[in-house]
Short mmCIF file of N, CA, C and O in Angstrom, two decimals:
data_model
loop_
_atom_site.label_atom_id
_atom_site.label_comp_id
_atom_site.label_asym_id
_atom_site.label_seq_id
_atom_site.Cartn_x
_atom_site.Cartn_y
_atom_site.Cartn_z
N UNK A 1 -16.18 2.83 13.89
CA UNK A 1 -14.97 3.49 13.42
C UNK A 1 -14.39 2.69 12.24
O UNK A 1 -14.36 1.47 12.25
N UNK A 2 -13.91 3.43 11.23
CA UNK A 2 -13.29 2.79 10.08
C UNK A 2 -11.95 2.21 10.50
O UNK A 2 -11.15 2.85 11.19
N UNK A 3 -11.70 0.98 10.08
CA UNK A 3 -10.43 0.32 10.39
C UNK A 3 -9.77 -0.18 9.12
O UNK A 3 -10.45 -0.65 8.19
N UNK A 4 -8.45 -0.10 9.11
CA UNK A 4 -7.64 -0.62 8.01
C UNK A 4 -6.55 -1.48 8.63
O UNK A 4 -5.83 -1.03 9.53
N UNK A 5 -6.43 -2.71 8.15
CA UNK A 5 -5.43 -3.63 8.68
C UNK A 5 -4.54 -4.11 7.54
O UNK A 5 -5.00 -4.77 6.61
N UNK A 6 -3.26 -3.74 7.65
CA UNK A 6 -2.29 -4.12 6.62
C UNK A 6 -1.62 -5.45 7.00
O UNK A 6 -1.41 -5.72 8.20
N UNK A 7 -1.28 -6.23 5.99
CA UNK A 7 -0.58 -7.49 6.22
C UNK A 7 0.18 -7.89 4.96
O UNK A 7 0.00 -7.28 3.90
N UNK A 8 1.03 -8.90 5.10
CA UNK A 8 1.72 -9.45 3.95
C UNK A 8 3.19 -9.07 3.83
O UNK A 8 3.87 -9.53 2.92
N UNK A 9 3.66 -8.23 4.72
CA UNK A 9 5.06 -7.84 4.67
C UNK A 9 5.98 -8.98 5.07
O UNK A 9 5.54 -10.05 5.49
N UNK A 10 7.26 -8.73 4.94
CA UNK A 10 8.25 -9.74 5.31
C UNK A 10 9.62 -9.38 4.84
O UNK A 10 9.87 -8.24 4.40
N UNK A 11 10.52 -10.35 4.93
CA UNK A 11 11.90 -10.19 4.49
C UNK A 11 12.07 -10.90 3.17
O UNK A 11 11.71 -12.08 3.03
N UNK A 12 12.62 -10.21 2.20
CA UNK A 12 12.80 -10.78 0.86
C UNK A 12 14.11 -10.27 0.29
O UNK A 12 14.57 -9.17 0.63
N UNK A 13 14.71 -11.06 -0.57
CA UNK A 13 15.93 -10.64 -1.24
C UNK A 13 15.61 -9.69 -2.39
O UNK A 13 14.51 -9.72 -2.95
N UNK A 14 16.57 -8.88 -2.73
CA UNK A 14 16.41 -7.97 -3.86
C UNK A 14 16.04 -8.77 -5.11
O UNK A 14 16.59 -9.85 -5.36
N UNK A 15 15.08 -8.24 -5.86
CA UNK A 15 14.57 -8.93 -7.03
C UNK A 15 13.36 -9.79 -6.75
O UNK A 15 12.71 -10.26 -7.68
N UNK A 16 13.05 -9.98 -5.49
CA UNK A 16 11.92 -10.81 -5.10
C UNK A 16 10.60 -10.07 -5.15
O UNK A 16 10.53 -8.90 -5.57
N UNK A 17 9.55 -10.75 -4.69
CA UNK A 17 8.20 -10.21 -4.74
C UNK A 17 7.48 -10.41 -3.41
O UNK A 17 7.79 -11.34 -2.66
N UNK A 18 6.55 -9.51 -3.15
CA UNK A 18 5.64 -9.62 -2.01
C UNK A 18 4.29 -9.08 -2.43
O UNK A 18 4.21 -8.22 -3.32
N UNK A 19 3.25 -9.56 -1.76
CA UNK A 19 1.91 -9.04 -2.00
C UNK A 19 1.34 -8.57 -0.67
O UNK A 19 1.14 -9.38 0.24
N UNK A 20 1.07 -7.28 -0.59
CA UNK A 20 0.50 -6.70 0.62
C UNK A 20 -1.02 -6.65 0.51
O UNK A 20 -1.57 -6.48 -0.58
N UNK A 21 -1.68 -6.77 1.65
CA UNK A 21 -3.13 -6.67 1.72
C UNK A 21 -3.53 -5.58 2.69
O UNK A 21 -2.84 -5.33 3.68
N UNK A 22 -4.65 -4.95 2.40
CA UNK A 22 -5.22 -3.91 3.27
C UNK A 22 -6.71 -4.23 3.42
O UNK A 22 -7.49 -4.00 2.49
N UNK A 23 -7.09 -4.80 4.55
CA UNK A 23 -8.48 -5.16 4.80
C UNK A 23 -9.19 -4.00 5.47
O UNK A 23 -8.75 -3.51 6.51
N UNK A 24 -10.30 -3.56 4.88
CA UNK A 24 -11.05 -2.42 5.40
C UNK A 24 -12.35 -2.87 6.05
O UNK A 24 -12.98 -3.84 5.61
N UNK A 25 -12.73 -2.15 7.07
CA UNK A 25 -14.05 -2.34 7.69
C UNK A 25 -14.60 -0.97 8.05
O UNK A 25 -13.85 -0.06 8.40
N UNK A 26 -15.89 -0.81 7.90
CA UNK A 26 -16.54 0.45 8.21
C UNK A 26 -16.63 1.41 7.04
O UNK A 26 -17.29 2.46 7.14
N UNK A 27 -15.98 1.10 5.95
CA UNK A 27 -16.06 1.90 4.73
C UNK A 27 -15.73 0.99 3.56
O UNK A 27 -14.86 0.13 3.66
N UNK A 28 -16.41 1.25 2.41
CA UNK A 28 -16.27 0.37 1.26
C UNK A 28 -15.13 0.84 0.36
O UNK A 28 -15.13 2.00 -0.06
N UNK A 29 -14.19 -0.05 0.05
CA UNK A 29 -13.06 0.33 -0.79
C UNK A 29 -13.51 0.64 -2.21
O UNK A 29 -12.90 1.46 -2.90
N UNK A 30 -14.56 -0.01 -2.68
CA UNK A 30 -14.98 0.18 -4.07
C UNK A 30 -15.56 1.57 -4.30
O UNK A 30 -15.56 2.04 -5.44
N UNK A 31 -16.06 2.23 -3.28
CA UNK A 31 -16.70 3.53 -3.42
C UNK A 31 -15.79 4.71 -3.10
O UNK A 31 -16.25 5.86 -3.10
N UNK A 32 -14.54 4.41 -2.79
CA UNK A 32 -13.62 5.44 -2.36
C UNK A 32 -12.25 5.27 -3.01
O UNK A 32 -11.86 4.16 -3.35
N UNK A 33 -11.54 6.36 -3.14
CA UNK A 33 -10.14 6.26 -3.50
C UNK A 33 -9.37 5.78 -2.28
O UNK A 33 -9.64 6.19 -1.16
N UNK A 34 -8.41 4.90 -2.53
CA UNK A 34 -7.62 4.36 -1.43
C UNK A 34 -6.21 4.12 -1.95
O UNK A 34 -6.02 3.85 -3.13
N UNK A 35 -5.24 4.27 -1.05
CA UNK A 35 -3.87 4.17 -1.53
C UNK A 35 -2.92 3.55 -0.54
O UNK A 35 -3.28 3.27 0.61
N UNK A 36 -1.70 3.33 -1.03
CA UNK A 36 -0.61 2.81 -0.21
C UNK A 36 0.42 3.91 0.02
O UNK A 36 0.69 4.73 -0.87
N UNK A 37 1.00 3.88 1.20
CA UNK A 37 2.04 4.80 1.59
C UNK A 37 3.15 3.97 2.27
O UNK A 37 2.91 2.84 2.67
N UNK A 38 4.32 4.57 2.39
CA UNK A 38 5.39 3.87 3.08
C UNK A 38 6.26 4.87 3.83
O UNK A 38 6.35 6.03 3.46
N UNK A 39 6.90 4.36 4.87
CA UNK A 39 7.80 5.20 5.66
C UNK A 39 9.04 4.39 6.00
O UNK A 39 8.96 3.38 6.72
N UNK A 40 10.16 4.87 5.48
CA UNK A 40 11.45 4.25 5.77
C UNK A 40 12.05 4.90 7.02
O UNK A 40 11.70 6.03 7.35
N UNK A 41 12.94 4.20 7.71
CA UNK A 41 13.54 4.77 8.93
C UNK A 41 14.19 6.12 8.65
O UNK A 41 14.96 6.27 7.70
N UNK A 42 13.84 7.11 9.47
CA UNK A 42 14.42 8.43 9.33
C UNK A 42 13.79 9.29 8.25
O UNK A 42 14.21 10.44 8.07
N UNK A 43 12.83 8.74 7.53
CA UNK A 43 12.19 9.49 6.44
C UNK A 43 10.73 9.78 6.77
O UNK A 43 10.13 9.14 7.62
N UNK A 44 10.18 10.74 6.04
CA UNK A 44 8.76 11.02 6.17
C UNK A 44 7.97 9.96 5.40
O UNK A 44 8.48 9.32 4.48
N UNK A 45 6.73 9.81 5.79
CA UNK A 45 5.85 8.90 5.07
C UNK A 45 5.65 9.43 3.66
O UNK A 45 5.44 10.63 3.46
N UNK A 46 5.69 8.56 2.66
CA UNK A 46 5.53 8.98 1.27
C UNK A 46 4.44 8.15 0.59
O UNK A 46 4.20 6.99 0.93
N UNK A 47 3.84 8.78 -0.38
CA UNK A 47 2.79 8.12 -1.16
C UNK A 47 3.42 7.14 -2.14
O UNK A 47 4.46 7.41 -2.73
N UNK A 48 2.76 6.00 -2.33
CA UNK A 48 3.25 4.96 -3.23
C UNK A 48 2.31 4.76 -4.42
O UNK A 48 2.75 4.76 -5.57
N UNK A 49 1.03 4.56 -4.15
CA UNK A 49 0.09 4.26 -5.23
C UNK A 49 -1.33 4.53 -4.76
O UNK A 49 -1.62 4.51 -3.56
N UNK A 50 -2.22 4.77 -5.72
CA UNK A 50 -3.63 5.04 -5.45
C UNK A 50 -4.49 4.31 -6.46
O UNK A 50 -4.11 4.21 -7.63
N UNK A 51 -5.63 3.84 -6.00
CA UNK A 51 -6.66 3.34 -6.92
C UNK A 51 -7.94 4.12 -6.61
O UNK A 51 -8.36 4.24 -5.45
N UNK A 52 -8.54 4.69 -7.66
CA UNK A 52 -9.73 5.51 -7.47
C UNK A 52 -10.97 4.64 -7.39
O UNK A 52 -10.93 3.43 -7.67
N UNK A 53 -12.09 5.26 -7.07
CA UNK A 53 -13.35 4.52 -7.03
C UNK A 53 -13.69 3.97 -8.41
O UNK A 53 -14.33 2.92 -8.52
N UNK A 54 -13.22 4.64 -9.44
CA UNK A 54 -13.48 4.18 -10.80
C UNK A 54 -12.47 3.17 -11.30
O UNK A 54 -12.58 2.70 -12.44
N UNK A 55 -11.50 2.84 -10.46
CA UNK A 55 -10.51 1.84 -10.84
C UNK A 55 -9.26 2.39 -11.49
O UNK A 55 -8.38 1.62 -11.89
N UNK A 56 -9.15 3.71 -11.59
CA UNK A 56 -7.94 4.30 -12.16
C UNK A 56 -6.80 4.23 -11.15
O UNK A 56 -7.01 4.42 -9.95
N UNK A 57 -5.61 3.97 -11.64
CA UNK A 57 -4.46 3.79 -10.76
C UNK A 57 -3.38 4.82 -11.05
O UNK A 57 -3.22 5.28 -12.19
N UNK A 58 -2.65 5.18 -10.03
CA UNK A 58 -1.51 6.09 -10.14
C UNK A 58 -0.40 5.57 -9.25
O UNK A 58 -0.66 4.99 -8.19
N UNK A 59 0.83 5.81 -9.70
CA UNK A 59 1.99 5.29 -8.98
C UNK A 59 3.06 6.35 -8.85
O UNK A 59 3.24 7.19 -9.73
N UNK A 60 3.79 6.29 -7.75
CA UNK A 60 4.98 7.10 -7.63
C UNK A 60 6.00 6.62 -8.67
O UNK A 60 6.05 5.44 -9.01
N UNK A 61 6.80 7.55 -9.16
CA UNK A 61 7.78 7.20 -10.19
C UNK A 61 8.72 6.10 -9.72
O UNK A 61 9.16 5.27 -10.51
N UNK A 62 9.02 6.08 -8.43
CA UNK A 62 9.98 5.13 -7.90
C UNK A 62 9.48 3.67 -7.96
O UNK A 62 10.29 2.75 -7.87
N UNK A 63 8.18 3.47 -8.10
CA UNK A 63 7.64 2.11 -8.11
C UNK A 63 6.93 1.77 -9.41
O UNK A 63 6.52 0.62 -9.62
N UNK A 64 6.79 2.74 -10.28
CA UNK A 64 6.07 2.52 -11.54
C UNK A 64 6.71 1.40 -12.34
O UNK A 64 7.93 1.36 -12.50
N UNK A 65 5.89 0.49 -12.82
CA UNK A 65 6.39 -0.64 -13.59
C UNK A 65 6.76 -1.84 -12.75
O UNK A 65 6.97 -2.94 -13.28
N UNK A 66 6.85 -1.66 -11.44
CA UNK A 66 7.22 -2.76 -10.54
C UNK A 66 6.08 -3.13 -9.59
O UNK A 66 5.94 -4.29 -9.22
N UNK A 67 5.30 -2.15 -9.18
CA UNK A 67 4.20 -2.37 -8.23
C UNK A 67 2.87 -2.26 -8.96
O UNK A 67 2.72 -1.48 -9.90
N UNK A 68 1.89 -3.05 -8.49
CA UNK A 68 0.54 -3.00 -9.03
C UNK A 68 -0.47 -2.95 -7.90
O UNK A 68 -0.47 -3.83 -7.04
N UNK A 69 -1.31 -1.92 -7.92
CA UNK A 69 -2.36 -1.78 -6.91
C UNK A 69 -3.65 -2.34 -7.47
O UNK A 69 -3.95 -2.18 -8.66
N UNK A 70 -4.41 -3.01 -6.62
CA UNK A 70 -5.68 -3.59 -7.06
C UNK A 70 -6.60 -3.74 -5.85
O UNK A 70 -6.19 -3.47 -4.72
N UNK A 71 -7.82 -4.15 -6.08
CA UNK A 71 -8.75 -4.35 -4.96
C UNK A 71 -9.70 -5.49 -5.30
O UNK A 71 -9.94 -5.81 -6.46
N UNK A 72 -10.21 -6.11 -4.24
CA UNK A 72 -11.22 -7.13 -4.34
C UNK A 72 -12.46 -6.58 -3.63
O UNK A 72 -12.50 -6.55 -2.40
N UNK A 73 -13.43 -6.14 -4.40
CA UNK A 73 -14.60 -5.49 -3.82
C UNK A 73 -15.39 -6.45 -2.91
O UNK A 73 -15.91 -6.04 -1.88
N UNK A 74 -15.45 -7.70 -3.29
CA UNK A 74 -16.21 -8.67 -2.50
C UNK A 74 -15.59 -8.86 -1.11
O UNK A 74 -16.31 -9.09 -0.13
N UNK A 75 -14.26 -8.76 -1.04
CA UNK A 75 -13.57 -8.93 0.24
C UNK A 75 -13.30 -7.59 0.92
O UNK A 75 -12.75 -7.56 2.02
N UNK A 76 -13.68 -6.49 0.24
CA UNK A 76 -13.41 -5.15 0.77
C UNK A 76 -11.93 -5.00 1.15
O UNK A 76 -11.59 -4.50 2.23
N UNK A 77 -11.09 -5.44 0.26
CA UNK A 77 -9.65 -5.49 0.51
C UNK A 77 -8.90 -4.91 -0.68
O UNK A 77 -9.30 -5.10 -1.83
N UNK A 78 -7.82 -4.21 -0.38
CA UNK A 78 -6.95 -3.65 -1.41
C UNK A 78 -5.61 -4.38 -1.33
O UNK A 78 -5.22 -4.86 -0.25
N UNK A 79 -4.92 -4.46 -2.48
CA UNK A 79 -3.66 -5.18 -2.54
C UNK A 79 -2.57 -4.31 -3.16
O UNK A 79 -2.85 -3.35 -3.88
N UNK A 80 -1.34 -4.69 -2.89
CA UNK A 80 -0.20 -4.10 -3.57
C UNK A 80 0.75 -5.24 -3.93
O UNK A 80 1.38 -5.83 -3.04
N UNK A 81 0.81 -5.57 -5.21
CA UNK A 81 1.75 -6.56 -5.70
C UNK A 81 3.07 -5.86 -5.98
O UNK A 81 3.10 -4.93 -6.79
N UNK A 82 4.12 -6.31 -5.31
CA UNK A 82 5.42 -5.67 -5.44
C UNK A 82 6.40 -6.65 -6.05
O UNK A 82 6.68 -7.71 -5.45
N UNK A 83 6.88 -6.34 -7.23
CA UNK A 83 7.85 -7.18 -7.93
C UNK A 83 9.17 -6.44 -8.07
O UNK A 83 9.23 -5.22 -7.91
N UNK A 84 10.20 -7.17 -8.39
CA UNK A 84 11.53 -6.59 -8.60
C UNK A 84 11.91 -5.67 -7.45
O UNK A 84 12.36 -4.54 -7.66
N UNK A 85 11.73 -6.15 -6.26
CA UNK A 85 11.96 -5.33 -5.08
C UNK A 85 13.43 -4.94 -4.95
O UNK A 85 14.34 -5.70 -5.31
N UNK A 86 13.64 -3.73 -4.43
CA UNK A 86 14.96 -3.16 -4.25
C UNK A 86 15.17 -2.86 -2.76
O UNK A 86 14.18 -2.63 -2.03
N UNK A 87 16.41 -2.80 -2.31
CA UNK A 87 16.66 -2.45 -0.91
C UNK A 87 16.01 -1.12 -0.51
O UNK A 87 15.56 -0.97 0.63
N UNK A 88 15.93 -0.18 -1.43
CA UNK A 88 15.32 1.11 -1.11
C UNK A 88 13.80 1.04 -0.95
O UNK A 88 13.17 2.03 -0.58
N UNK A 89 13.20 -0.11 -1.23
CA UNK A 89 11.78 -0.30 -0.95
C UNK A 89 11.53 -0.67 0.50
O UNK A 89 10.38 -0.76 0.93
N UNK A 90 12.59 -0.90 1.25
CA UNK A 90 12.45 -1.25 2.67
C UNK A 90 11.76 -0.12 3.42
O UNK A 90 12.19 1.03 3.38
N UNK A 91 10.66 -0.46 4.08
CA UNK A 91 9.86 0.54 4.79
C UNK A 91 8.70 -0.17 5.49
O UNK A 91 8.44 -1.35 5.24
N UNK A 92 8.00 0.59 6.31
CA UNK A 92 6.70 0.15 6.81
C UNK A 92 5.65 0.67 5.84
O UNK A 92 5.63 1.88 5.53
N UNK A 93 4.80 -0.21 5.37
CA UNK A 93 3.80 0.14 4.38
C UNK A 93 2.44 0.28 5.06
O UNK A 93 2.03 -0.58 5.86
N UNK A 94 1.74 1.36 4.71
CA UNK A 94 0.43 1.67 5.27
C UNK A 94 -0.57 1.88 4.16
O UNK A 94 -0.21 2.26 3.04
N UNK A 95 -1.84 1.68 4.46
CA UNK A 95 -2.90 2.03 3.52
C UNK A 95 -3.81 3.07 4.18
O UNK A 95 -3.87 3.17 5.41
N UNK A 96 -4.48 3.84 3.35
CA UNK A 96 -5.43 4.81 3.86
C UNK A 96 -6.34 5.26 2.73
O UNK A 96 -5.97 5.17 1.54
N UNK A 97 -7.50 5.72 3.10
CA UNK A 97 -8.41 6.30 2.13
C UNK A 97 -7.92 7.69 1.75
O UNK A 97 -7.09 8.30 2.44
N UNK A 98 -8.45 8.19 0.61
CA UNK A 98 -8.18 9.56 0.19
C UNK A 98 -9.52 10.29 0.11
O UNK A 98 -10.39 9.87 -0.65
N UNK A 99 -9.72 11.39 0.84
CA UNK A 99 -8.77 11.90 1.84
C UNK A 99 -8.58 10.95 3.01
O UNK A 99 -9.38 10.05 3.23
N UNK A 100 -7.51 11.16 3.75
CA UNK A 100 -7.14 10.24 4.81
C UNK A 100 -8.10 10.24 5.98
O UNK A 100 -8.90 11.15 6.16
N UNK A 101 -8.01 9.19 6.76
CA UNK A 101 -8.88 9.02 7.91
C UNK A 101 -8.49 9.94 9.07
O UNK A 101 -9.28 10.16 9.97
N UNK A 102 -7.24 10.43 9.04
CA UNK A 102 -6.76 11.20 10.18
C UNK A 102 -6.01 10.33 11.16
O UNK A 102 -5.49 10.83 12.16
N UNK A 103 -5.98 9.04 10.88
CA UNK A 103 -5.18 8.12 11.70
C UNK A 103 -4.73 6.99 10.78
O UNK A 103 -5.22 6.84 9.67
N UNK A 104 -3.77 6.22 11.28
CA UNK A 104 -3.15 5.17 10.49
C UNK A 104 -3.24 3.84 11.22
O UNK A 104 -3.32 3.79 12.45
N UNK A 105 -3.18 2.76 10.46
CA UNK A 105 -3.11 1.43 11.06
C UNK A 105 -1.69 1.14 11.53
O UNK A 105 -0.85 2.03 11.57
N UNK A 106 -1.45 -0.12 11.83
CA UNK A 106 -0.14 -0.49 12.37
C UNK A 106 0.90 -0.66 11.27
O UNK A 106 2.10 -0.67 11.54
N UNK A 107 0.46 -0.77 10.04
CA UNK A 107 1.38 -0.96 8.92
C UNK A 107 1.93 -2.37 8.88
O UNK A 107 1.69 -3.20 9.77
N UNK A 108 2.68 -2.65 7.82
CA UNK A 108 3.33 -3.96 7.66
C UNK A 108 4.75 -3.71 7.18
O UNK A 108 4.98 -2.93 6.25
N UNK A 109 5.70 -4.35 7.82
CA UNK A 109 7.11 -4.12 7.54
C UNK A 109 7.56 -4.91 6.31
O UNK A 109 7.34 -6.12 6.22
N UNK A 110 8.20 -4.21 5.40
CA UNK A 110 8.83 -4.83 4.23
C UNK A 110 10.32 -4.57 4.32
O UNK A 110 10.74 -3.40 4.43
N UNK A 111 11.10 -5.62 4.30
CA UNK A 111 12.55 -5.50 4.34
C UNK A 111 13.14 -6.23 3.15
O UNK A 111 12.88 -7.42 2.95
N UNK A 112 13.91 -5.50 2.34
CA UNK A 112 14.52 -6.06 1.15
C UNK A 112 16.03 -6.08 1.36
O UNK A 112 16.65 -5.03 1.53
N UNK A 113 16.59 -7.26 1.35
CA UNK A 113 18.03 -7.40 1.55
C UNK A 113 18.76 -7.40 0.21
O UNK A 113 18.23 -7.87 -0.80
N UNK A 114 19.97 -6.87 0.24
CA UNK A 114 20.75 -6.78 -1.01
C UNK A 114 21.58 -8.03 -1.22
O UNK A 114 21.70 -8.89 -0.38
#
């Protein structure tokens, strides 16, 4: 079974930075589109960013210019570098392939204090 394990979340002050990791097993990140999503309390899960198999990246308008998605093919891991964090970035962050696996990992909590 394909597994995705997110890590790297934490508590940070507004304006700070965090780097999230998504370690994959059972499927190669380099050969597939894969992305980050987030879900804030009381909200639906929303798309954040995607990196295609060809390395092309796309971002939600709310994070464009602040977040950078990347991957390390040798480690079969995807990353999300988050800079200039805002309180509204507070959420549980998840990764998934595109199209999705049909299930989600445990996510990693990001909390940005004002």
